Amino acid sequence: MKKYFYFIVLVIVQKATAQNEALPTFGNDTLQDVTVHAFMLNKKWKDAPVAVALISQADIQRSAPTSLLPVLNAVAGVRMEERSPGSYRLSIRGSTLRSPFGVRNVKVYWNDIPLTDGGGNTYLNLVDVRQINNAEVIKGPSSSVYGAGTGGVLLLNSVPSFTSKNQSHFNVGITGGSYGLFVQNAGYTYQNKQFTSLLQQSHLQSNSYRQQSAVRRDTYNWIAKWQTGSQIFDVLAFYTNMYYQTPGGLTLAEMLKNPTAARPATGTTPGAVEQKSAIYDKTAFAGIHHSIQINSSLSAVSVVLVNDNVITNPFLTKYENRDEINTGISSKLIYQHKIGNAALQWVNGGEWLYNHSRIDDYVNNGGVQGNVQFKDNLFASQWYVFSQLQLSWKKITLNAGVSFNNQQLQYRRLTDSTMLHDLSTQNQQVFTPRFSLGYQLTSSVSWYAIAAKGFSPPTLAEFFPQDRIFHSKLKAEYGWNIESGIKGSAWNNSLQFDVAAYHFQLQNAIVMRVNAQGAQYFVNSGGALEKGIEVTGKYRLWQKASAFISQFNIWGSFSYQPYYFSDYKQGNNNYTGNAVTGVPKHITNAGIDMATKNKYYLHLLLNATAAIPLNDGNTNYANAYQNLQLKMGRYIHWKQAKLNIFCGIDNLLNQNYSLGNDINAFGGRYYNPAPSRNYYAGINFSW
């Protein structure tokens, strides 16, 4: 692979014929003019009274076209983890406490259609990074428009725009890299005044760094948008066939001895290789988003979705077959009116998500399904209704909303003939208000303050985790978040900044534990004080199209999060005052974006993460690490055709670290080592 990498570098540095055009702007130099859609604010970034980070297409293109992980990890307060390729966790301000796998306590929407299911889980690994144009990350309790949740919201967007005349575009790409990495994608886009359509196909495979950690994913999706009079329809449909092996956690001694090893056999528990531990996931998803302008003041938005998620999971101690059918609907009625300098917006609506899961467990005979252990039937639904009022007057924006939330779960073990009635749990009649205030200090700087109550019931996977016990006593977590921030620009928009401080008192925090067989389960920890500071900045050092170096930007983000348990007793153990498990005290990101007038470019990204407490007792910590990434390449334009040749290095410093730890793991099996220094190179072609 190194020879391949150096060959691509030589290709890039050679002269090539290209038009003398300016490169696409790196980063988002016009951030002041970007509209924030979070909470339906529809305001410019600096004027939106919300803690939100914007991710542009240029941000996504800074790293390898394999994962959203480095993109999201560059955002202050956000941490995405990879236990093995294909197995991701997403944290916004520390919410990985509840996520041994998948995404929980973070609501995810794609083109305003919920990806989060009725059980509260999101399979973010089904989404290919190249299918996303831009994103918004809402930090802290979402309340009101997004219902229950304490972790935040991720809004993904990839809807193509209308054009004044008929246009067709094709694109293809290929990337190769270390450990057998092979990525291929193709797409076709059609656009006109009333209709746009985007067809995409992608394939990813890798042998990966560790034993029993290979991954393969094939994705096909169709995104369309058409307008008829006062109505607009958006369609999102995709099918993903994914397979990834799960190597399991290592002890510190095992990681230092051989970080590429999978979990070995111990006592009566077989190893990951022996059991062919892996996940096979086939998901079909379809959603329609409809909006209509009823009159000059009144509009309505509706969503309907359905998906089927079929999972097979040979694990260390079992062989699981799971079939999840999800449906959902949502609706919003929006009233807007202007009187002089004042603008009023009143939004009312609701959302209902439903999940039916059939989970069958068998003995795992070396990756082969054996005798039945359990067969379980589960139903989960969550719904909320909300009302939100927004008033803008001169330099002031006031936003106030409240949601009324309900969650219900039913469970029956079909293989237990003595179980005559369903077990159930319910979290209902919970009001979650949210208030925010924004004030324009100057034409380029604004201040905001937020007070929001967060409420997050346990997900289906937490009520019914891997230990296959229905934990009906598990309680929802909740708390108030108080926050204030200032954001804007200076020096003719050369400097852009966002500084925020927050104080969140979380009650009944849900924490993961692992039993002797490696199966996860969850308990309420009592409480946690989550307060912190987030700083984001970007400075344009140089931008001149005629100069050899046409652009030079530096950027960075810093998260300070000294979280600790405020009231946590588990049996005879008192963890009050201990650092919250799995949350590093501080994370620093920094980067350089550079381009030349003849369309060479370079991106350098550094993620420096502090030591991470691995158990509630704080007796074990993962060491701090610094992950340095490099990407460079060249754009070549010829008439309507565009060629992007690139190469890159991940873990440039060749550090030994774990990118996704198994917190509170039995026997000290906390570590899932990340790859050593590795390389990639590729070509994208569009016309």
XYZ file of C-alpha atoms in Angstrom:
687
model
C 0.000 0.000 0.000
C 2.889 2.415 0.691
C 4.111 2.025 -2.887
C 0.595 2.794 -4.116
C 0.459 5.844 -1.862
C 3.783 7.243 -3.076
C 2.788 6.636 -6.694
C -0.373 8.720 -6.239
C 1.686 11.483 -4.601
C 3.929 11.576 -7.652
C 0.891 11.790 -9.920
C -0.498 14.707 -7.930
C 2.673 16.768 -7.934
C 3.114 16.491 -11.690
C 1.891 19.415 -13.793
C -1.493 18.971 -15.484
C -3.535 21.149 -17.819
C -6.320 22.897 -15.919
C -8.471 25.949 -16.268
C -7.428 28.935 -14.187
C -10.434 28.907 -11.876
C -10.618 29.513 -8.157
C -10.949 26.422 -6.002
C -14.121 25.814 -4.050
C -13.755 27.690 -0.766
C -12.370 25.517 2.013
C -14.349 25.721 5.209
C -17.294 28.079 5.286
C -16.094 31.649 4.762
C -19.690 32.858 4.401
C -20.873 31.303 7.660
C -22.565 34.561 8.627
C -25.023 34.100 5.769
C -25.775 30.399 6.311
C -29.348 29.748 7.428
C -29.837 27.603 10.534
C -32.817 25.237 10.237
C -32.634 23.831 13.787
C -35.860 24.400 15.743
C -37.281 25.816 12.495
C -35.501 29.074 13.316
C -34.621 29.841 9.675
C -32.171 32.497 10.815
C -28.597 33.341 9.973
C -26.058 31.409 11.996
C -24.962 34.263 14.242
C -28.541 35.369 14.945
C -29.921 31.921 15.816
C -30.311 31.558 19.614
C -29.253 27.926 19.683
C -26.095 25.930 20.408
C -25.575 24.514 16.919
C -22.551 23.554 14.837
C -22.732 23.675 11.051
C -20.918 21.090 8.939
C -20.374 22.018 5.286
C -19.468 19.887 2.284
C -15.937 21.327 2.478
C -15.679 20.096 6.091
C -16.724 16.593 4.994
C -14.118 16.549 2.232
C -11.218 17.230 4.628
C -10.773 13.526 5.375
C -11.055 10.071 3.817
C -14.406 9.211 2.137
C -15.036 6.311 4.508
C -16.760 7.636 7.627
C -18.376 10.639 9.321
C -16.137 10.033 12.337
C -13.350 12.619 11.734
C -15.940 15.138 10.515
C -18.062 14.957 13.655
C -15.064 14.686 15.977
C -13.881 18.102 14.776
C -16.993 19.677 16.352
C -16.624 21.019 19.898
C -18.565 18.859 22.360
C -19.025 15.963 19.925
C -17.277 12.602 20.087
C -17.849 9.764 17.657
C -16.241 6.444 18.537
C -15.341 3.363 16.516
C -15.085 0.095 18.437
C -14.404 -1.644 15.127
C -14.985 -0.539 11.531
C -18.755 -0.390 11.097
C -19.497 -0.198 14.832
C -19.944 3.464 15.783
C -21.126 5.457 18.773
C -22.029 9.130 18.807
C -21.831 11.414 21.815
C -22.944 15.012 22.103
C -21.725 16.386 25.421
C -21.004 13.011 26.946
C -23.982 10.855 26.025
C -21.989 7.684 25.140
C -22.670 6.542 28.690
C -25.676 4.757 27.204
C -24.268 3.556 23.884
C -22.306 0.299 23.799
C -23.130 0.313 20.095
C -25.351 2.351 17.774
C -26.574 5.831 18.586
C -28.845 6.489 21.553
C -30.008 9.636 23.293
C -29.191 11.578 20.119
C -32.067 12.141 17.704
C -31.059 11.848 14.038
C -32.959 13.190 11.016
C -32.038 12.840 7.355
C -33.703 15.435 5.114
C -36.092 16.121 8.031
C -37.155 12.445 8.096
C -36.432 10.579 11.383
C -33.704 7.927 11.223
C -34.161 7.272 14.938
C -36.657 4.451 15.412
C -39.490 3.948 17.879
C -37.171 2.028 20.197
C -34.859 5.046 20.475
C -31.931 3.633 18.493
C -30.277 4.972 15.315
C -28.192 2.867 12.937
C -25.931 5.670 11.752
C -23.523 3.158 10.198
C -26.073 2.568 7.408
C -25.382 6.069 6.030
C -22.505 6.584 3.590
C -20.589 9.816 4.247
C -20.580 10.628 0.515
C -24.375 10.782 0.555
C -24.358 13.798 2.893
C -24.067 17.387 1.631
C -24.108 19.178 4.992
C -25.312 18.785 8.562
C -26.310 20.631 11.734
C -25.433 19.428 15.242
C -27.761 20.695 17.985
C -26.129 20.432 21.391
C -27.899 19.792 24.673
C -31.544 18.933 25.431
C -33.639 19.437 22.310
C -37.143 19.544 23.866
C -40.073 21.169 22.000
C -39.763 20.508 18.248
C -37.710 17.299 18.657
C -39.447 15.839 21.704
C -37.652 13.898 24.425
C -33.859 13.802 24.573
C -30.933 15.064 26.641
C -28.073 14.388 24.218
C -28.886 16.576 21.237
C -29.923 16.260 17.600
C -28.073 15.551 14.347
C -29.684 16.932 11.179
C -28.302 15.433 7.943
C -29.079 17.001 4.581
C -28.562 15.814 1.011
C -31.484 17.200 -1.015
C -30.367 18.504 -4.437
C -31.663 21.944 -5.414
C -33.842 23.007 -8.344
C -32.152 24.618 -11.373
C -33.384 27.077 -13.994
C -32.724 24.639 -16.842
C -32.462 20.891 -17.306
C -29.168 19.469 -16.075
C -27.698 15.996 -15.754
C -24.536 15.064 -13.882
C -22.621 11.830 -13.340
C -19.955 11.045 -10.794
C -17.762 8.038 -10.039
C -15.031 7.512 -7.485
C -12.615 4.919 -6.215
C -10.377 4.823 -3.128
C -7.854 2.229 -1.986
C -5.849 1.987 1.175
C -4.158 0.026 3.923
C -5.628 -3.185 5.329
C -7.379 -3.968 2.056
C -9.484 -0.798 2.012
C -11.521 -0.464 -1.179
C -14.223 2.179 -1.644
C -16.239 2.731 -4.807
C -19.147 5.048 -5.519
C -21.254 6.196 -8.459
C -24.123 8.634 -8.836
C -26.482 10.312 -11.277
C -28.218 13.648 -10.675
C -31.001 15.203 -12.737
C -32.291 18.734 -12.028
C -34.779 21.180 -13.501
C -37.174 23.899 -12.304
C -39.628 21.515 -10.636
C -37.898 18.166 -10.184
C -34.560 16.873 -8.924
C -33.437 13.288 -8.572
C -30.274 11.789 -7.114
C -29.411 8.101 -7.546
C -26.361 6.832 -5.642
C -24.554 3.550 -5.195
C -21.584 2.873 -2.942
C -19.443 -0.039 -1.843
C -16.961 -0.208 1.029
C -14.830 -3.108 2.181
C -11.766 -3.563 4.371
C -9.921 -6.377 6.116
C -9.275 -3.838 8.902
C -6.553 -3.629 11.499
C -7.510 -6.323 14.000
C -8.428 -9.965 13.729
C -12.148 -10.532 13.233
C -12.812 -6.902 12.250
C -13.449 -7.000 8.491
C -16.258 -4.849 7.109
C -18.325 -4.730 3.929
C -21.164 -2.336 3.078
C -23.259 -1.866 -0.058
C -25.670 1.059 -0.197
C -28.203 2.129 -2.814
C -30.267 5.254 -2.325
C -32.656 7.540 -4.161
C -33.298 11.132 -3.112
C -35.869 13.130 -5.066
C -37.675 16.437 -4.792
C -40.478 17.844 -6.901
C -42.739 20.851 -6.745
C -46.328 21.135 -7.942
C -47.869 24.532 -7.353
C -47.757 25.274 -3.640
C -46.633 21.746 -2.674
C -43.185 20.168 -2.432
C -42.512 16.440 -2.051
C -39.177 15.012 -0.864
C -38.409 11.298 -1.076
C -35.666 9.437 0.763
C -35.265 5.730 -0.001
C -32.267 3.511 0.592
C -31.227 -0.097 0.946
C -28.088 -1.034 2.863
C -26.547 -4.486 3.082
C -23.857 -4.380 5.736
C -21.568 -6.925 7.354
C -18.951 -6.231 9.953
C -17.054 -8.460 12.325
C -16.832 -7.625 16.038
C -13.437 -8.459 17.563
C -14.349 -7.666 21.183
C -12.467 -5.804 23.888
C -8.948 -6.480 25.159
C -7.327 -5.971 28.523
C -4.491 -3.471 28.772
C -1.913 -6.266 28.869
C -3.428 -7.927 25.792
C -3.518 -4.632 23.891
C 0.120 -3.837 24.678
C 1.196 -7.345 23.688
C -0.736 -7.534 20.411
C -3.154 -4.700 19.570
C -4.257 -6.500 16.375
C -5.670 -9.482 18.276
C -9.348 -10.215 18.747
C -10.745 -11.083 22.158
C -9.290 -14.463 23.175
C -11.135 -17.300 24.853
C -11.291 -17.092 28.667
C -12.418 -19.892 30.944
C -15.749 -21.144 29.636
C -16.250 -18.175 27.281
C -14.978 -18.767 23.726
C -13.119 -16.105 21.744
C -14.389 -13.788 19.015
C -12.605 -15.637 16.189
C -13.837 -19.032 17.368
C -17.439 -17.801 17.541
C -17.179 -15.864 14.244
C -18.560 -12.823 16.061
C -20.152 -10.433 13.551
C -23.249 -8.470 12.572
C -25.171 -8.912 9.331
C -27.599 -6.040 8.738
C -30.016 -5.611 5.835
C -32.151 -2.465 5.993
C -34.736 -1.089 3.582
C -35.959 2.445 4.333
C -38.467 4.757 2.644
C -39.756 8.151 3.747
C -41.746 10.992 2.194
C -41.598 14.603 3.357
C -44.463 16.819 2.167
C -44.869 20.573 2.579
C -47.673 22.833 1.407
C -48.118 26.602 1.475
C -51.794 27.006 2.416
C -51.783 30.793 2.226
C -49.364 33.671 2.723
C -49.208 33.020 6.491
C -49.984 29.332 6.936
C -48.059 26.249 5.833
C -47.952 22.581 6.819
C -45.288 19.872 6.825
C -45.894 16.113 7.095
C -43.681 13.023 7.110
C -44.442 9.326 6.751
C -41.814 6.568 6.902
C -41.387 2.812 7.054
C -38.334 0.589 7.288
C -37.412 -3.022 7.918
C -34.145 -3.853 9.663
C -33.054 -7.513 9.657
C -30.018 -8.338 11.809
C -28.106 -11.567 12.397
C -25.540 -11.417 15.193
C -23.321 -14.372 16.129
C -21.965 -13.290 19.521
C -19.642 -14.871 22.099
C -22.435 -16.568 24.023
C -25.366 -16.639 21.589
C -26.588 -16.393 18.020
C -29.215 -13.692 17.576
C -31.771 -13.182 14.815
C -33.589 -9.853 14.963
C -36.292 -8.399 12.736
C -37.301 -4.795 13.409
C -40.191 -3.147 11.596
C -40.441 0.612 12.092
C -43.092 3.100 11.062
C -43.554 6.768 11.834
C -45.521 9.896 11.061
C -45.105 13.542 11.960
C -46.897 16.771 11.185
C -46.338 20.489 11.759
C -48.611 23.475 11.212
C -46.656 26.723 10.812
C -48.100 30.196 11.147
C -45.942 33.212 10.240
C -46.861 36.877 10.299
C -45.004 40.182 10.124
C -46.036 43.493 11.670
C -43.546 46.284 11.012
C -40.172 45.257 12.463
C -41.669 42.297 14.307
C -41.945 38.747 12.932
C -44.039 36.047 14.585
C -43.801 32.302 14.010
C -46.030 29.771 15.783
C -45.479 26.060 15.158
C -47.656 23.218 16.473
C -47.298 19.551 15.726
C -46.264 16.114 16.814
C -44.393 12.929 15.957
C -45.151 9.223 16.453
C -42.601 6.425 16.007
C -43.379 2.727 16.371
C -41.097 -0.305 16.560
C -41.926 -4.015 16.542
C -38.944 -6.250 17.265
C -38.895 -10.025 17.057
C -35.682 -11.237 18.750
C -34.718 -14.909 18.703
C -31.627 -16.162 20.545
C -29.897 -19.453 19.828
C -26.751 -21.208 20.944
C -23.751 -20.064 18.901
C -21.864 -23.135 17.726
C -18.799 -21.528 16.187
C -20.807 -19.117 14.058
C -23.561 -21.620 13.320
C -27.070 -21.274 14.740
C -27.728 -23.961 17.389
C -30.586 -24.781 19.731
C -33.045 -22.084 20.672
C -32.497 -20.186 23.926
C -35.238 -17.556 23.894
C -37.778 -16.076 21.517
C -39.015 -12.623 22.453
C -41.587 -10.203 21.094
C -41.290 -6.484 21.841
C -43.330 -3.434 20.909
C -42.128 0.114 21.490
C -43.750 3.417 20.664
C -42.908 6.988 21.472
C -44.842 10.076 20.597
C -44.904 13.723 21.474
C -46.882 16.838 20.697
C -45.363 20.296 20.875
C -45.971 23.990 20.522
C -43.286 26.574 19.797
C -43.527 30.356 19.544
C -40.843 32.588 18.074
C -40.829 36.378 18.114
C -38.201 38.496 16.355
C -38.114 42.256 16.888
C -35.215 44.441 15.784
C -32.146 42.951 17.541
C -34.048 40.498 19.745
C -35.164 36.928 19.055
C -37.257 35.036 21.605
C -38.018 31.349 21.141
C -40.161 29.362 23.575
C -41.555 25.870 23.214
C -42.847 22.872 25.135
C -43.419 19.231 24.302
C -45.590 16.602 25.957
C -43.865 13.211 25.715
C -44.968 9.600 26.015
C -43.190 6.252 25.670
C -44.644 2.735 25.934
C -43.020 -0.698 25.730
C -44.489 -4.182 25.837
C -42.576 -7.431 26.185
C -43.396 -11.134 26.038
C -41.120 -14.174 26.055
C -42.709 -16.534 23.560
C -40.695 -19.521 24.747
C -42.011 -19.120 28.320
C -45.389 -20.881 28.516
C -45.940 -19.576 32.057
C -45.869 -15.966 30.869
C -49.562 -15.316 30.243
C -49.454 -11.515 30.046
C -47.175 -8.936 28.482
C -44.809 -7.030 30.711
C -44.901 -3.305 30.065
C -43.429 -0.014 31.069
C -44.526 3.529 30.414
C -43.064 7.000 30.668
C -45.836 9.481 30.069
C -47.208 12.930 30.893
C -43.760 14.497 30.845
C -43.544 18.177 29.861
C -40.208 19.450 28.568
C -40.078 23.241 28.102
C -37.378 25.145 26.272
C -36.621 28.896 26.244
C -33.983 30.778 24.290
C -33.162 34.443 23.864
C -30.873 36.038 21.293
C -29.592 39.598 21.047
C -27.489 41.212 18.299
C -24.649 42.993 20.105
C -23.296 44.377 16.825
C -23.940 43.775 13.143
C -21.563 40.803 13.261
C -21.753 39.489 16.859
C -24.699 38.035 18.799
C -25.314 36.726 22.317
C -27.762 33.979 23.278
C -29.034 32.199 26.382
C -30.918 28.908 26.721
C -32.892 27.202 29.481
C -34.205 23.752 28.542
C -35.457 20.681 30.340
C -34.259 17.383 28.941
C -36.116 14.106 29.362
C -34.818 10.860 27.867
C -36.545 7.537 28.540
C -34.562 4.302 28.239
C -34.401 2.873 24.752
C -35.719 -0.557 23.835
C -32.140 -1.848 23.789
C -31.651 -0.578 27.351
C -34.858 -2.035 28.725
C -34.012 -5.308 26.987
C -30.205 -5.443 26.635
C -27.813 -8.259 25.793
C -28.341 -10.061 29.115
C -31.921 -10.765 27.870
C -33.582 -9.595 31.077
C -36.430 -7.100 30.796
C -35.282 -4.278 33.095
C -38.684 -2.711 33.682
C -37.433 -0.728 36.700
C -35.037 1.346 34.624
C -36.028 5.004 34.845
C -35.823 7.896 32.409
C -33.059 10.432 32.869
C -33.876 14.129 33.018
C -32.500 17.509 33.981
C -32.295 21.242 33.256
C -29.648 22.744 31.005
C -28.688 26.405 31.422
C -26.464 27.832 28.727
C -25.091 31.071 27.370
C -22.911 31.847 24.379
C -21.561 34.460 22.017
C -20.822 33.970 18.322
C -20.042 35.962 15.239
C -17.132 37.328 13.258
C -14.487 40.029 13.312
C -11.938 41.679 11.052
C -14.111 41.688 7.958
C -15.221 38.090 8.563
C -11.625 36.809 8.617
C -12.183 35.500 12.144
C -15.282 33.476 13.001
C -15.909 32.309 16.556
C -18.425 30.559 18.787
C -18.001 30.393 22.575
C -20.518 28.694 24.885
C -20.755 27.710 28.563
C -23.388 25.307 29.897
C -24.543 23.743 33.159
C -26.612 20.548 32.987
C -27.729 18.750 36.146
C -28.644 15.230 34.995
C -30.806 13.044 37.227
C -31.191 9.246 36.988
C -28.285 9.080 34.526
C -28.278 5.753 32.670
C -24.920 3.960 32.774
C -23.796 0.778 31.010
C -22.361 -2.256 32.762
C -21.026 -5.558 31.404
C -21.486 -8.989 33.009
C -19.014 -11.882 33.071
C -20.263 -13.170 29.708
C -19.577 -9.834 28.026
C -23.256 -8.887 27.758
C -24.226 -5.267 28.423
C -26.963 -4.078 30.757
C -27.869 -0.697 32.258
C -28.501 0.910 35.625
C -29.509 4.362 36.854
C -26.551 6.141 38.435
C -28.385 8.742 40.506
C -27.078 11.987 39.068
C -24.282 13.699 37.189
C -23.219 17.325 36.944
C -22.312 18.047 33.337
C -20.928 21.534 32.917
C -18.450 22.731 30.395
C -17.087 25.286 27.963
C -16.901 24.966 24.176
C -14.826 27.204 21.914
C -14.723 27.129 18.122
C -12.742 29.431 15.884
C -11.563 29.800 12.334
C -9.164 32.375 10.958
C -8.570 33.141 7.294
C -4.884 34.029 7.153
C -4.785 34.485 3.413
C -7.114 34.497 0.435
C -5.950 35.832 -2.923
C -6.776 34.014 -6.158
C -3.741 35.364 -8.071
C -1.158 34.336 -5.445
C 0.597 30.965 -5.511
C -1.029 30.117 -2.164
C -4.565 31.254 -2.890
C -6.071 30.232 0.470
C -4.685 29.513 3.923
C -7.040 28.927 6.854
C -6.449 27.734 10.377
C -9.257 26.472 12.593
C -9.753 24.822 15.934
C -12.194 23.760 18.610
C -11.850 23.080 22.317
C -14.182 21.250 24.713
C -13.722 21.435 28.471
C -16.047 18.983 30.206
C -15.101 18.167 33.816
C -18.221 16.037 34.406
C -18.632 14.185 37.692
C -21.223 12.036 39.434
C -23.134 14.196 41.899
C -25.048 11.381 43.600
C -24.148 7.819 42.685
C -24.198 4.834 45.041
C -24.143 1.293 43.674
C -24.391 -1.334 46.404
C -21.547 -0.709 48.844
C -19.721 1.530 46.382
C -20.057 5.297 46.543
C -18.982 6.927 43.274
C -20.149 10.433 44.160
C -17.530 12.948 43.052
C -15.930 10.589 40.535
C -15.423 11.656 36.940
C -18.242 10.524 34.660
C -17.273 7.305 32.935
C -16.222 7.490 29.295
C -15.970 11.291 29.110
C -12.535 12.889 28.554
C -11.971 16.064 30.545
C -10.947 18.020 27.473
C -10.657 17.573 23.704
C -8.719 19.851 21.364
C -9.088 19.916 17.578
C -6.945 21.972 15.232
C -6.430 22.090 11.518
C -4.952 23.762 8.466
C -6.663 24.161 5.078
C -4.415 25.318 2.265
C -4.872 25.666 -1.516
C -2.785 26.972 -4.404
C -3.899 28.854 -7.498
C -3.227 25.791 -9.677
C -5.655 23.800 -7.524
C -3.432 21.770 -5.246
C -4.818 21.481 -1.720
C -3.779 20.202 1.685
C -5.709 19.494 4.887
C -4.091 18.751 8.234
C -6.288 17.687 11.185
C -5.291 17.048 14.799
C -7.531 15.522 17.452
C -6.025 15.558 20.953
C -8.145 13.720 23.526
C -7.450 13.661 27.258
C -7.373 10.520 29.397
C -10.735 8.757 29.631
C -12.119 7.097 32.810
C -13.041 3.523 31.920
C -15.053 2.522 34.970
C -17.290 4.217 37.514
C -14.681 3.764 40.231
C -12.112 5.704 38.166
C -9.514 3.006 38.854
C -8.660 2.631 35.164
C -8.085 5.298 32.523
C -7.365 5.120 28.809
C -4.280 7.171 28.035
C -4.533 10.523 26.297
C -3.776 10.430 22.591
C -3.205 12.677 19.585
C -4.510 11.573 16.190
C -2.953 13.521 13.301
C -4.453 13.154 9.812
C -3.253 14.475 6.460
C -5.054 14.740 3.138
C -3.730 16.364 -0.032
C -4.674 16.360 -3.668
C -5.428 18.308 -6.808
C -8.524 19.392 -8.714
C -8.366 19.312 -12.501
C -11.152 20.953 -14.538
C -11.682 20.458 -18.255
C -14.839 22.028 -19.700
C -17.689 20.468 -17.644
C -15.562 17.635 -16.264
C -13.913 17.732 -12.836
C -11.248 15.393 -11.516
C -10.161 15.201 -7.878
C -7.013 13.155 -7.203
C -6.154 12.744 -3.519
C -4.210 10.755 -0.960
C -3.901 10.800 2.800
C -2.498 9.384 6.006
C -4.392 8.509 9.184
C -2.702 8.275 12.599
C 0.355 10.007 11.211
C 2.042 9.883 14.644
C 1.496 6.091 14.771
C 0.053 6.144 18.279
C -1.326 3.110 20.111
C -4.769 4.107 21.344
C -8.351 2.913 21.650
C -10.908 4.868 19.649
C -13.924 3.189 21.263
C -13.696 1.857 24.812
C -16.023 -0.657 26.456
C -16.733 1.187 29.683
C -17.284 -0.760 32.918
C -16.219 -3.910 31.057
C -15.971 -7.130 33.078
C -12.394 -8.322 33.591
C -10.910 -5.031 32.432
C -11.654 -5.660 28.733
C -11.980 -1.952 27.996
C -9.852 -1.536 24.883
C -10.627 -1.676 21.167
C -7.326 -0.603 19.557
C -7.441 1.783 16.613
C -5.332 1.173 13.479
C -1.665 2.124 13.402
C -0.416 4.543 10.740
C -2.295 3.813 7.507
C -2.660 5.258 4.024
C -5.266 5.820 1.354
C -5.476 7.312 -2.134
C -8.259 7.809 -4.627
C -9.848 9.570 -7.584
C -13.265 11.197 -7.992
C -14.533 12.122 -11.452
C -17.688 14.089 -12.269
C -19.139 15.532 -15.456
